[in-house]
Amino acid sequence: MFLLKITTFAGLASIATAQSTFVNQTSCNGKNYTYQEFAGYGLISGNARDEFGDTIGGIGSALALDRSQWTKLSNGSYTGVLWALPDRGWNTEGTLNFQPRVHKFDILFTPQPNATVANPSGNNLFFTYKETIRFFGPDGTPCTGLDADGTGHISFDGFPDLPVATYRGDGFGNAGPGGRRIPVDSEGIVLNPDGSFWVSDEYGPYVYRFNSSGVMIAAIRPPDAFIPMRNGTESFSADSPTYYASKGAGDDVYPADNPTGRDNNHGFEGLTVTGDGNTLYALLQAAANQEGGLTKQTERYARLVKYDITVPSAPRYAREFVVPLPLFNNPTAKASKNPQVAAQSEIFHIQDGQFFVLARDSGAGHGQSSTLSVYRHIDVFDIANATDIKGSTYDCANCSIASSAGVLNTGITPATYCSFIDFNVNSQLNRFGVYNGGAQSASLLNEKWESIGIVPVDGLDGDDDEWYVFSMSDNDFITQDGYLEGGEFQYSDDSGYTLDNQVSLFR
Ligand SMILES: *[C@@H]1O[C@H](CO)[C@@H](O)[C@H](O)[C@H]1NC(C)=O
Ligand SMILES: *[C@@H]1O[C@H](CO)[C@@H](O)[C@H](O)[C@H]1NC(C)=O
Ligand SMILES: *[C@@H]1O[C@H](CO)[C@@H](O)[C@H](O)[C@H]1NC(C)=O
Ligand SMILES: *[C@@H]1O[C@H](CO)[C@@H](O)[C@H](O)[C@H]1NC(C)=O
Ligand SMILES: *[C@@H]1O[C@H](CO)[C@@H](O)[C@H](O)[C@H]1NC(C)=O
Ligand SMILES: *[C@@H]1O[C@H](CO)[C@@H](O)[C@H](O)[C@H]1NC(C)=O
Ligand SMILES: *[C@@H]1O[C@H](CO)[C@@H](O)[C@H](O)[C@H]1NC(C)=O
Ligand SMILES: *[C@@H]1O[C@H](CO)[C@@H](O)[C@H](O)[C@H]1NC(C)=O
C-alpha cells in the first residue's frame, strides 16, 4: 500500500522543480504545509575525527542551527553554523567510556533548484569542522557513554538524583583506576542565548543543561511514570553491556526489560524549545513500558512533557500530552507482527502548539539487511485539542495512559497527527544522486535519521514562511577506521561497513 502511494507521488514529483509545483501538502488543524522539494544533500565522512582525535560519528542524534549565524550571500549561497550531537559513542558491540560531546561546523549551502533526475546535482551542502565541547558532571568529572548501573544513583547539591555508571579499568577494557560517571546518551539539543544548552538523554530519561564549557549546571528529572524501575526501585540501566564484558556476556541487568518507565534505549529522543525560548518540550521515543512500550506493535502512545524554563536554573513542569505515533506495515515482518509503530527520533516546535516530528521505521538503509525504508517522515502534530494529563492520575511510578496492549485510556484525547514530508521519494532523492532501496552504496540513505533544524530561505526572519528543513542521520559511529579515547582506542565495526554522516535538506 505504501509502495503504491510512493510510486504515484514519484510520478508527480519528477516535474516538481518550479515554485508552483510541490511534492506533497498537508493541513493540520487549520494550518497548511507544503513540501516543495528535496533541496540538498551533503555529508561528513564516516572516518572524520575531531580535535581530540576521536571519530566524528553518531552526530545526527540531534542538530541545532544557530539562527544568528545563518546568512544568505549575494551570490545565492548560504553560510551558517550547525551544532551536531552524537549519542553515546561507538556501541554496536557494547558501550564504552566515550565522553559525550557536541561538535560545531561551518556550513556552506548552495541551492540547486534546477537539479533533475536526468541531470542531477552533486552534493550542495558542505561542512567545515570548527570545534567540540565535551560534557562534564557538576563536579568536573567527565560524563560517559557507558550503560547506567542496574541500581543506585549519584547525588549533587541542587540536582535531582542522577543515573550513575560504575566502571573498572579505563572503561575501554584496559588498566586504569575505574570510576563513577554520569552516563549520558544524548538525543536532543536546544541552544540558549547565553551559550549554555540543554541535552535530552535516553538513560534517565533526563534533560541536562550544560554551560558553554560543557559543565552540567541543571538537570530535569521527569515524573515517576517515566523513570525505569526494576524490583520496585529505580534502575537506569538500559541493558547495554560494556564492550569488554559484552562478548557472550548477555544481559547486564535483570530483568532485562524494566516493567515500568521508559523502555531501554527509548528515552527523550525529542527535545525542542518554543521560539521565545521560554518553554522546553521533551518527547519519549515511544510508549513507556507500562503502557505498551515493550513491543513494536503496541508502543504507540508517547508522552510529551512541557517545562517552563523562564528561570533556567529552576525549570517548572507545566503540562503533559500524548502523541499518537504513526503505524506502518513492515514488509520484513509477518502479517501477525504488523502494523508496527514508527517510533520518533526528534521533534521541532514550529508555531502555536504545532511541531515537526521525525518518525521512522528501523533496520532499513545503508549497512542494514534491508535497504528499502517504508516509513521515514517528518510529520506534523498539534496539541491544541490534546488533554493535559499532568497530575497524580497519570504521573505516578506505575500509572499508565494506555493498556499494555497499547489501547489508550478513554478520556484522553491525544495530539492531532498529520502526515507530511516523506524522505523516501526517489524522484526527489535522485535529483541529488541519492536513493532509498536497491543496492548497498554510499548513496543509499542511512537507516537512522534523527534530527531536525530549520532556517529561513530569505536568510532573515522567514516572514514569507519559506523554510529549509535540515535532517542528519546517526551512523552509529560505524567505520573501519575508528578512534576513541584521544585515538588510543582503535576499532573497526564488525559489519564491515563505513557509513558517512549523511545530511538532507528539504524546502
Ligand atoms: C502526502 O501527504 C499525505 C498527507 O497529506 C500523506 O498521507 C501521504 O503519505 C504523503 N505522501 C507522500 C508520498 O509523501
Ligand atoms: C479542535 O477543537 C476545535 C474547537 O472545538 C475544533 O474546531 C477543531 O476542529 C479541533 N481540531 C482538531 C484537529 O481536532
Ligand atoms: C489550506 O488549504 C485549503 C485547501 O487546500 C484551503 O481551503 C485553505 O484556505 C488553506 N488554509 C490556509 C490558512 O491557507
Ligand atoms: C558564494 O561565495 C562564497 C564565499 O566566497 C563561496 O564559498 C561560494 O562557493 C559562492 N557560491 C557560488 C554559487 O559561487
Ligand atoms: C534555473 O533555471 C532557470 C531557467 O533556466 C534559470 O533562470 C535560473 O537561473 C536557474 N537557477 C539556478 C540556481 O541555476
Ligand atoms: C531484581 O531481583 C532479582 C531477584 O532477586 C535479582 O537477581 C536482580 O539482580 C534484581 N535486579 C535489580 C536491578 O536489582
Ligand atoms: C561552567 O561551570 C563551571 C563549574 O561551575 C565553571 O568553572 C566554568 O567557569 C563555567 N563556564 C562558563 C563558560 O560559565
Ligand atoms: C502502584 O504503586 C503503588 C505504590 O507503590 C502501589 O500501592 C500499587 O499497588 C501499585 N499498583 C499497581 C497496579 O502495581
XYZ file of C-alpha atoms and ligand atoms in Angstrom:
619
model
C 0.000 0.000 0.000
C 2.796 2.403 0.911
C 4.772 1.454 -2.150
C 1.823 2.234 -4.343
C 1.419 5.678 -2.836
C 5.098 6.476 -3.240
C 5.028 5.442 -6.882
C 2.042 7.672 -7.515
C 3.705 10.674 -5.950
C 7.024 9.897 -7.590
C 5.390 10.394 -10.987
C 4.020 13.736 -9.924
C 7.220 14.802 -8.224
C 9.533 14.222 -11.174
C 8.397 17.530 -12.647
C 8.418 19.336 -9.315
C 11.234 21.831 -9.760
C 9.465 25.152 -10.309
C 7.939 27.039 -7.368
C 4.369 26.331 -8.415
C 4.742 22.582 -8.085
C 5.328 20.577 -4.953
C 5.940 17.072 -3.676
C 3.215 16.945 -1.052
C 0.949 19.088 1.106
C -0.809 18.652 4.395
C -3.199 20.609 6.537
C -3.007 20.286 10.325
C -5.709 21.851 12.487
C -6.179 24.698 10.012
C -2.535 25.271 9.089
C -1.208 24.301 5.678
C 2.250 22.957 4.903
C 3.836 22.342 1.512
C 6.836 20.108 0.857
C 8.274 21.924 -2.144
C 11.374 19.922 -2.996
C 14.292 17.894 -1.711
C 16.704 20.827 -1.664
C 20.110 19.497 -0.823
C 22.451 16.804 0.321
C 25.834 16.649 1.983
C 27.903 14.521 4.327
C 30.680 14.353 6.856
C 32.903 11.358 6.197
C 32.444 8.360 8.490
C 36.228 8.492 9.038
C 36.398 12.150 10.112
C 37.956 12.874 13.539
C 37.509 15.731 15.980
C 40.067 17.944 17.726
C 40.574 15.223 20.378
C 41.437 12.605 17.768
C 38.112 10.782 18.124
C 35.853 9.578 15.319
C 33.078 12.023 14.460
C 30.114 9.679 14.407
C 26.557 9.374 15.563
C 26.159 13.102 15.063
C 22.692 13.045 13.602
C 21.188 12.291 17.006
C 20.245 15.955 17.104
C 21.233 19.200 15.411
C 20.835 22.866 16.150
C 21.215 25.706 13.682
C 22.461 28.947 15.188
C 19.963 31.395 13.672
C 22.205 34.390 14.406
C 24.836 32.948 12.043
C 22.578 31.944 9.140
C 23.363 34.264 6.224
C 22.262 34.460 2.606
C 25.205 35.638 0.490
C 24.815 37.921 -2.522
C 25.879 35.057 -4.832
C 22.913 32.916 -3.708
C 24.782 30.576 -1.344
C 24.139 30.431 2.408
C 26.549 30.123 5.311
C 25.825 29.161 8.896
C 26.883 27.260 11.980
C 25.450 23.845 12.751
C 25.786 22.046 16.088
C 25.703 18.272 15.714
C 25.107 15.974 18.667
C 26.464 12.416 18.738
C 24.937 9.907 21.134
C 26.911 7.561 23.404
C 29.832 6.657 21.128
C 30.563 3.508 19.138
C 28.312 0.889 20.745
C 27.317 -1.687 18.124
C 29.452 -4.209 20.074
C 28.900 -2.813 23.564
C 29.082 0.524 25.374
C 32.368 2.319 26.073
C 33.693 5.093 28.294
C 33.267 7.631 25.478
C 32.889 11.186 26.749
C 29.633 12.607 25.331
C 30.084 15.851 23.403
C 28.729 18.230 20.784
C 30.502 19.346 17.589
C 30.202 22.651 15.698
C 30.595 23.006 11.952
C 30.593 25.880 9.486
C 28.199 25.065 6.674
C 28.010 26.252 3.068
C 24.830 25.547 1.127
C 24.128 26.434 -2.497
C 20.551 25.809 -3.717
C 20.221 23.764 -6.915
C 16.508 24.071 -7.728
C 17.133 23.077 -11.334
C 18.562 19.677 -10.447
C 16.625 16.887 -12.159
C 16.758 13.109 -12.155
C 18.193 13.239 -15.682
C 20.668 15.942 -14.756
C 21.336 15.547 -11.024
C 23.291 17.920 -8.841
C 26.295 16.761 -6.874
C 26.402 17.483 -3.139
C 25.435 21.120 -2.475
C 25.950 21.229 1.294
C 29.471 21.313 2.735
C 30.833 21.122 6.263
C 33.990 22.553 7.808
C 34.766 21.294 11.303
C 35.121 24.046 13.933
C 35.269 22.697 17.472
C 33.936 20.261 20.073
C 32.560 20.750 23.590
C 32.823 17.678 25.820
C 30.379 17.088 28.684
C 31.311 17.013 32.376
C 29.313 16.414 35.549
C 28.651 19.237 38.048
C 31.980 18.425 39.795
C 34.015 18.458 36.572
C 34.236 14.651 36.173
C 33.726 13.672 32.521
C 30.336 12.156 31.622
C 30.299 8.731 29.932
C 28.546 6.732 27.244
C 28.685 3.569 29.395
C 25.405 1.993 30.452
C 23.979 3.135 33.790
C 24.239 0.797 36.794
C 21.295 -1.524 37.472
C 20.707 0.090 40.858
C 21.708 3.265 42.629
C 22.369 6.854 41.675
C 24.785 9.724 42.245
C 23.911 12.925 44.136
C 24.953 16.555 43.802
C 23.648 19.602 45.704
C 20.830 21.278 43.846
C 20.303 18.345 41.443
C 17.794 15.501 41.438
C 19.389 12.055 41.964
C 21.201 11.204 38.723
C 21.923 7.885 36.993
C 25.477 6.631 37.508
C 27.790 4.244 35.631
C 30.445 2.437 37.674
C 33.327 1.057 35.621
C 36.595 -0.693 36.145
C 39.953 -0.012 34.483
C 39.781 2.799 31.949
C 36.279 1.871 30.828
C 37.671 0.678 27.489
C 38.817 -2.742 28.677
C 42.336 -1.650 29.699
C 44.028 -0.962 33.020
C 43.046 2.147 34.940
C 41.669 3.434 38.229
C 37.967 2.812 37.457
C 35.381 5.339 38.485
C 31.793 6.528 38.606
C 30.461 8.897 35.952
C 27.124 10.294 34.869
C 26.005 8.292 31.825
C 24.567 10.441 29.034
C 23.125 9.004 25.820
C 22.448 12.340 24.108
C 19.487 12.555 21.726
C 18.194 16.147 21.686
C 19.752 19.627 21.869
C 18.425 23.153 22.398
C 20.718 26.218 22.354
C 20.252 29.078 24.813
C 21.189 32.719 24.093
C 23.817 32.697 26.882
C 25.838 29.917 25.228
C 24.544 27.185 27.508
C 22.467 24.363 26.035
C 20.004 21.636 27.019
C 20.622 17.998 26.085
C 18.000 15.271 26.422
C 19.107 11.739 27.233
C 17.936 8.157 26.970
C 19.217 6.678 30.217
C 17.283 8.791 32.747
C 15.414 9.808 30.696
C 16.601 13.241 31.887
C 17.228 16.640 30.327
C 20.539 18.267 31.275
C 21.705 21.846 30.976
C 25.417 22.343 30.255
C 27.216 25.670 30.316
C 29.276 26.739 27.322
C 32.310 24.878 28.754
C 30.272 21.670 28.853
C 29.803 21.538 32.647
C 26.401 20.298 33.844
C 24.574 23.110 35.647
C 20.992 21.793 35.898
C 19.019 18.596 35.391
C 15.353 17.846 34.819
C 14.007 14.580 36.193
C 10.619 13.811 34.596
C 7.612 12.447 36.532
C 7.924 8.999 38.129
C 5.930 7.327 35.322
C 8.963 7.888 33.050
C 11.611 6.534 35.433
C 12.705 2.932 34.725
C 12.030 0.615 37.684
C 13.165 -2.942 38.392
C 12.219 -4.852 41.553
C 10.280 -1.784 42.681
C 13.256 0.595 42.705
C 14.685 2.982 40.127
C 17.053 1.221 37.739
C 18.583 3.366 34.986
C 20.412 0.568 33.170
C 19.410 0.294 29.507
C 20.660 -3.309 29.420
C 23.522 -2.222 27.168
C 26.515 -4.278 28.388
C 30.001 -2.833 28.064
C 32.184 -3.674 25.064
C 34.691 -5.523 27.225
C 32.007 -7.545 29.053
C 29.584 -7.959 26.198
C 31.271 -10.653 24.145
C 28.942 -13.521 25.016
C 28.012 -11.988 28.368
C 24.310 -11.451 27.574
C 22.220 -9.045 29.609
C 23.886 -6.786 32.147
C 20.801 -6.349 34.309
C 17.874 -8.491 35.475
C 15.138 -8.263 34.437
C 16.477 -7.033 31.074
C 13.264 -5.111 30.426
C 12.128 -2.750 33.148
C 8.373 -3.335 33.579
C 7.610 0.371 34.075
C 9.134 3.627 32.895
C 10.888 4.408 29.624
C 11.885 1.373 27.576
C 15.609 0.559 27.226
C 17.110 2.980 24.694
C 13.732 4.661 24.215
C 14.244 7.818 26.216
C 13.871 11.500 25.360
C 14.664 11.310 21.632
C 12.731 14.516 21.035
C 13.671 17.899 22.540
C 12.639 21.356 21.356
C 12.098 24.911 22.533
C 9.472 27.486 21.624
C 10.576 30.496 19.568
C 10.562 32.811 22.603
C 12.990 30.486 24.397
C 10.646 30.118 27.382
C 9.312 26.600 27.008
C 11.014 23.245 26.565
C 9.220 20.135 25.275
C 10.590 16.586 25.541
C 9.016 13.536 23.889
C 9.692 9.849 24.589
C 10.795 7.797 21.577
C 7.673 5.636 22.013
C 5.367 4.448 24.804
C 6.664 3.776 28.313
C 6.704 0.066 29.234
C 3.626 0.063 31.480
C 1.578 1.353 28.538
C 2.660 -0.682 25.517
C 6.373 0.175 25.272
C 7.607 -3.419 25.169
C 6.622 -4.289 21.589
C 6.742 -2.549 18.213
C 3.046 -3.158 17.705
C 1.866 -1.614 20.970
C 4.283 1.268 21.673
C 2.083 3.870 20.008
C 1.225 6.411 22.716
C 4.239 8.532 23.646
C 4.312 11.078 26.463
C 5.273 14.715 25.760
C 6.266 16.906 28.731
C 6.344 20.691 28.783
C 8.672 22.704 31.063
C 8.664 26.435 31.683
C 12.345 27.471 31.554
C 11.799 31.212 32.040
C 14.060 30.781 35.078
C 16.656 28.435 33.534
C 18.067 27.344 36.883
C 14.595 26.250 38.048
C 12.648 24.545 35.243
C 8.959 24.188 36.112
C 6.944 21.154 34.997
C 3.914 22.726 33.287
C 1.877 20.242 31.209
C 1.889 16.798 29.659
C 0.280 15.473 26.484
C 0.069 12.248 24.489
C 1.348 11.950 20.913
C -0.099 9.075 18.821
C 2.782 7.753 16.719
C 2.056 6.602 13.156
C 1.645 2.973 12.095
C 3.172 1.288 9.055
C 3.433 -2.178 7.574
C 6.920 -3.624 7.850
C 7.480 -5.768 4.735
C 10.121 -7.864 6.523
C 7.730 -8.834 9.352
C 4.997 -11.488 9.406
C 1.406 -10.301 8.993
C 0.783 -11.112 12.661
C 3.569 -8.659 13.602
C 2.027 -5.777 11.642
C 1.179 -2.962 11.646
C 4.105 -1.552 13.631
C 4.632 1.793 15.307
C 7.086 4.236 13.725
C 8.971 5.381 16.820
C 10.070 9.021 16.809
C 13.610 10.382 16.839
C 13.170 14.162 17.012
C 10.675 16.989 17.434
C 10.843 20.649 16.499
C 8.360 23.293 17.659
C 7.117 25.190 14.597
C 4.356 27.539 15.742
C 1.382 27.813 18.131
C 1.438 24.307 19.534
C 2.404 22.651 16.249
C 5.522 20.522 15.963
C 7.522 18.648 13.385
C 8.179 15.048 14.418
C 10.619 12.652 12.760
C 9.032 9.184 12.865
C 10.522 6.239 11.018
C 10.989 2.533 10.622
C 14.236 0.825 11.640
C 16.544 -1.808 10.202
C 16.409 -0.424 6.647
C 19.178 1.597 4.993
C 22.902 1.606 4.204
C 24.615 -1.219 6.036
C 21.341 -2.864 7.084
C 19.958 -6.228 5.954
C 17.127 -4.411 4.173
C 17.793 -1.361 2.001
C 14.164 -0.298 1.497
C 12.724 2.006 4.139
C 8.930 2.269 4.006
C 8.304 4.941 6.661
C 10.747 7.782 7.175
C 8.828 11.018 7.641
C 8.940 14.482 9.100
C 5.271 14.820 10.069
C 3.325 17.476 11.990
C 1.383 17.177 15.240
C -0.807 19.694 17.013
C -1.567 19.794 20.756
C -4.341 22.422 20.701
C -7.050 19.856 21.441
C -4.967 17.344 23.377
C -5.776 16.504 27.013
C -3.339 17.832 29.627
C -2.605 14.632 31.591
C -0.198 16.173 34.102
C -1.012 15.105 37.656
C -1.204 12.194 40.057
C -3.631 10.173 37.906
C -1.060 9.502 35.204
C 2.325 10.541 36.608
C 2.901 8.030 39.446
C 5.527 5.294 39.059
C 3.156 2.644 37.791
C 0.447 4.907 36.356
C -0.446 4.276 32.741
C -2.164 6.169 29.945
C -2.790 3.019 27.897
C -3.089 -0.724 28.419
C -0.045 -2.952 27.938
C -1.643 -3.834 24.585
C -1.374 -0.173 23.635
C -5.038 0.853 23.887
C -5.297 4.485 25.017
C -7.421 5.144 28.124
C -10.828 6.609 27.399
C -10.943 10.248 28.426
C -7.541 11.106 26.947
C -7.528 13.000 23.658
C -4.095 12.665 22.069
C -2.446 15.249 19.811
C -3.675 15.519 16.212
C -1.179 13.813 13.883
C -0.716 14.865 10.238
C 1.476 13.044 7.723
C 3.808 15.378 5.788
C 7.357 15.002 4.370
C 8.340 11.542 3.151
C 12.169 11.217 2.904
C 11.846 8.226 0.590
C 10.509 9.829 -2.595
C 13.175 8.593 -5.006
C 12.250 11.042 -7.770
C 13.355 13.782 -5.349
C 16.374 11.981 -3.843
C 17.670 11.049 -7.310
C 17.933 14.750 -8.213
C 20.930 14.758 -5.839
C 22.215 11.294 -6.698
C 20.951 9.555 -3.555
C 18.221 6.948 -3.115
C 16.145 4.639 -0.912
C 16.022 0.856 -1.600
C 18.188 -1.009 -4.095
C 21.893 -1.737 -3.895
C 24.158 -1.065 -0.915
C 26.280 2.005 -1.646
C 27.358 5.273 -0.065
C 24.469 6.949 -1.927
C 21.864 4.738 -0.238
C 20.252 6.653 2.640
C 21.289 5.556 6.132
C 18.829 3.897 8.497
C 18.709 6.347 11.398
C 17.509 9.875 10.566
C 17.199 11.556 13.945
C 17.355 15.325 13.769
C 15.513 18.435 12.605
C 16.573 22.070 12.262
C 15.020 24.889 10.254
C 16.343 28.141 8.775
C 14.612 30.775 6.648
C 15.012 30.774 2.859
C 15.182 34.587 2.884
C 18.220 34.394 5.172
C 16.487 36.819 7.536
C 13.303 36.185 9.526
C 11.297 33.846 7.325
C 8.389 36.315 7.134
C 7.351 34.705 3.859
C 7.037 31.327 5.618
C 9.582 29.675 3.330
C 11.968 27.410 5.237
C 14.758 24.936 4.699
C 14.444 21.876 6.918
C 17.715 20.074 7.750
C 17.951 16.491 8.928
C 21.053 14.427 9.742
C 21.455 10.712 10.204
C 23.088 8.898 13.092
C 25.632 6.465 11.597
C 26.226 4.686 14.944
C 29.971 5.517 14.610
C 30.178 2.680 12.066
C 33.572 2.797 10.359
C 36.515 0.514 9.596
C 38.933 3.179 10.808
C 37.557 4.285 14.175
C 39.292 6.040 17.057
C 38.128 6.899 20.572
C 39.852 7.993 23.801
C 42.057 10.505 22.053
C 42.891 7.970 19.378
C 44.163 5.345 21.872
C 41.215 3.002 21.354
C 41.003 1.849 17.745
C 38.150 -0.120 16.266
C 36.674 -1.397 13.037
C 32.980 -2.186 13.106
C 32.150 -5.894 12.710
C 29.608 -5.068 9.992
C 32.471 -4.300 7.601
C 30.826 -1.001 6.658
C 31.859 2.622 6.883
C 28.791 4.847 6.974
C 29.027 8.569 6.299
C 27.203 11.116 8.438
C 24.546 11.974 5.823
C 22.605 15.247 5.773
C 19.393 16.019 3.869
C 17.655 19.306 3.259
C 14.021 19.887 2.337
C 12.289 23.087 1.254
C 1.452 13.054 1.291
O 0.782 13.620 2.396
C -0.325 12.859 2.826
C -1.000 13.658 3.914
O -1.377 14.918 3.436
C 0.162 11.514 3.322
O -0.930 10.733 3.689
C 0.937 10.820 2.237
O 1.530 9.650 2.761
C 2.041 11.705 1.715
N 2.665 11.035 0.592
C 3.953 11.162 0.299
C 4.473 10.383 -0.848
O 4.678 11.898 0.905
C -10.029 21.352 17.846
O -11.107 21.886 18.534
C -11.738 22.945 17.860
C -12.789 23.550 18.773
O -13.575 22.551 19.323
C -12.346 22.386 16.565
O -12.940 23.441 15.839
C -11.234 21.783 15.737
O -11.768 21.154 14.592
C -10.465 20.743 16.526
N -9.326 20.347 15.740
C -8.908 19.119 15.676
C -7.708 18.885 14.825
O -9.420 18.217 16.297
C -5.338 25.449 3.333
O -5.621 24.728 2.152
C -7.006 24.531 1.943
C -7.214 23.637 0.743
O -6.036 23.242 0.150
C -7.665 25.890 1.733
O -9.054 25.715 1.549
C -7.435 26.749 2.953
O -7.932 28.036 2.752
C -5.935 26.840 3.282
N -5.786 27.487 4.563
C -4.921 28.468 4.767
C -4.854 29.015 6.169
O -4.185 28.876 3.887
C 29.467 32.293 -2.903
O 30.522 32.842 -2.145
C 31.052 32.001 -1.137
C 32.046 32.809 -0.338
O 33.008 33.323 -1.162
C 31.642 30.788 -1.804
O 32.178 29.926 -0.801
C 30.558 30.070 -2.576
O 31.082 28.970 -3.241
C 29.934 31.022 -3.582
N 28.784 30.396 -4.204
C 28.652 30.320 -5.521
C 27.387 29.710 -6.025
O 29.520 30.718 -6.275
C 17.337 27.595 -13.016
O 16.860 27.636 -14.339
C 16.257 28.884 -14.641
C 15.618 28.766 -16.027
O 16.535 28.207 -16.918
C 17.325 29.983 -14.592
O 16.746 31.234 -14.869
C 17.898 30.008 -13.183
O 18.968 30.923 -13.118
C 18.413 28.655 -12.789
N 18.745 28.701 -11.355
C 19.903 28.256 -10.886
C 20.132 28.420 -9.406
O 20.744 27.735 -11.584
C 15.954 -7.966 40.975
O 15.787 -9.100 41.789
C 16.401 -10.280 41.278
C 15.992 -11.438 42.186
O 16.297 -11.127 43.496
C 17.905 -10.073 41.216
O 18.520 -11.217 40.668
C 18.184 -8.865 40.338
O 19.575 -8.581 40.330
C 17.442 -7.647 40.817
N 17.612 -6.592 39.874
C 17.923 -5.337 40.219
C 18.087 -4.334 39.137
O 18.074 -5.018 41.381
C 30.906 26.297 33.705
O 30.729 25.849 35.035
C 31.963 25.564 35.700
C 31.620 24.981 37.065
O 30.766 25.833 37.747
C 32.800 26.837 35.801
O 34.033 26.535 36.392
C 33.013 27.386 34.415
O 33.691 28.618 34.502
C 31.691 27.580 33.717
N 31.916 28.037 32.368
C 31.304 29.092 31.884
C 31.655 29.490 30.497
O 30.496 29.736 32.542
C 1.462 1.108 42.146
O 2.343 1.530 43.145
C 1.703 1.802 44.378
C 2.720 2.432 45.301
O 3.903 1.691 45.299
C 1.111 0.512 44.920
O 0.420 0.771 46.123
C 0.130 -0.048 43.897
O -0.328 -1.310 44.298
C 0.800 -0.199 42.547
N -0.211 -0.532 41.566
C -0.012 -1.438 40.646
C -1.142 -1.639 39.684
O 1.007 -2.061 40.555
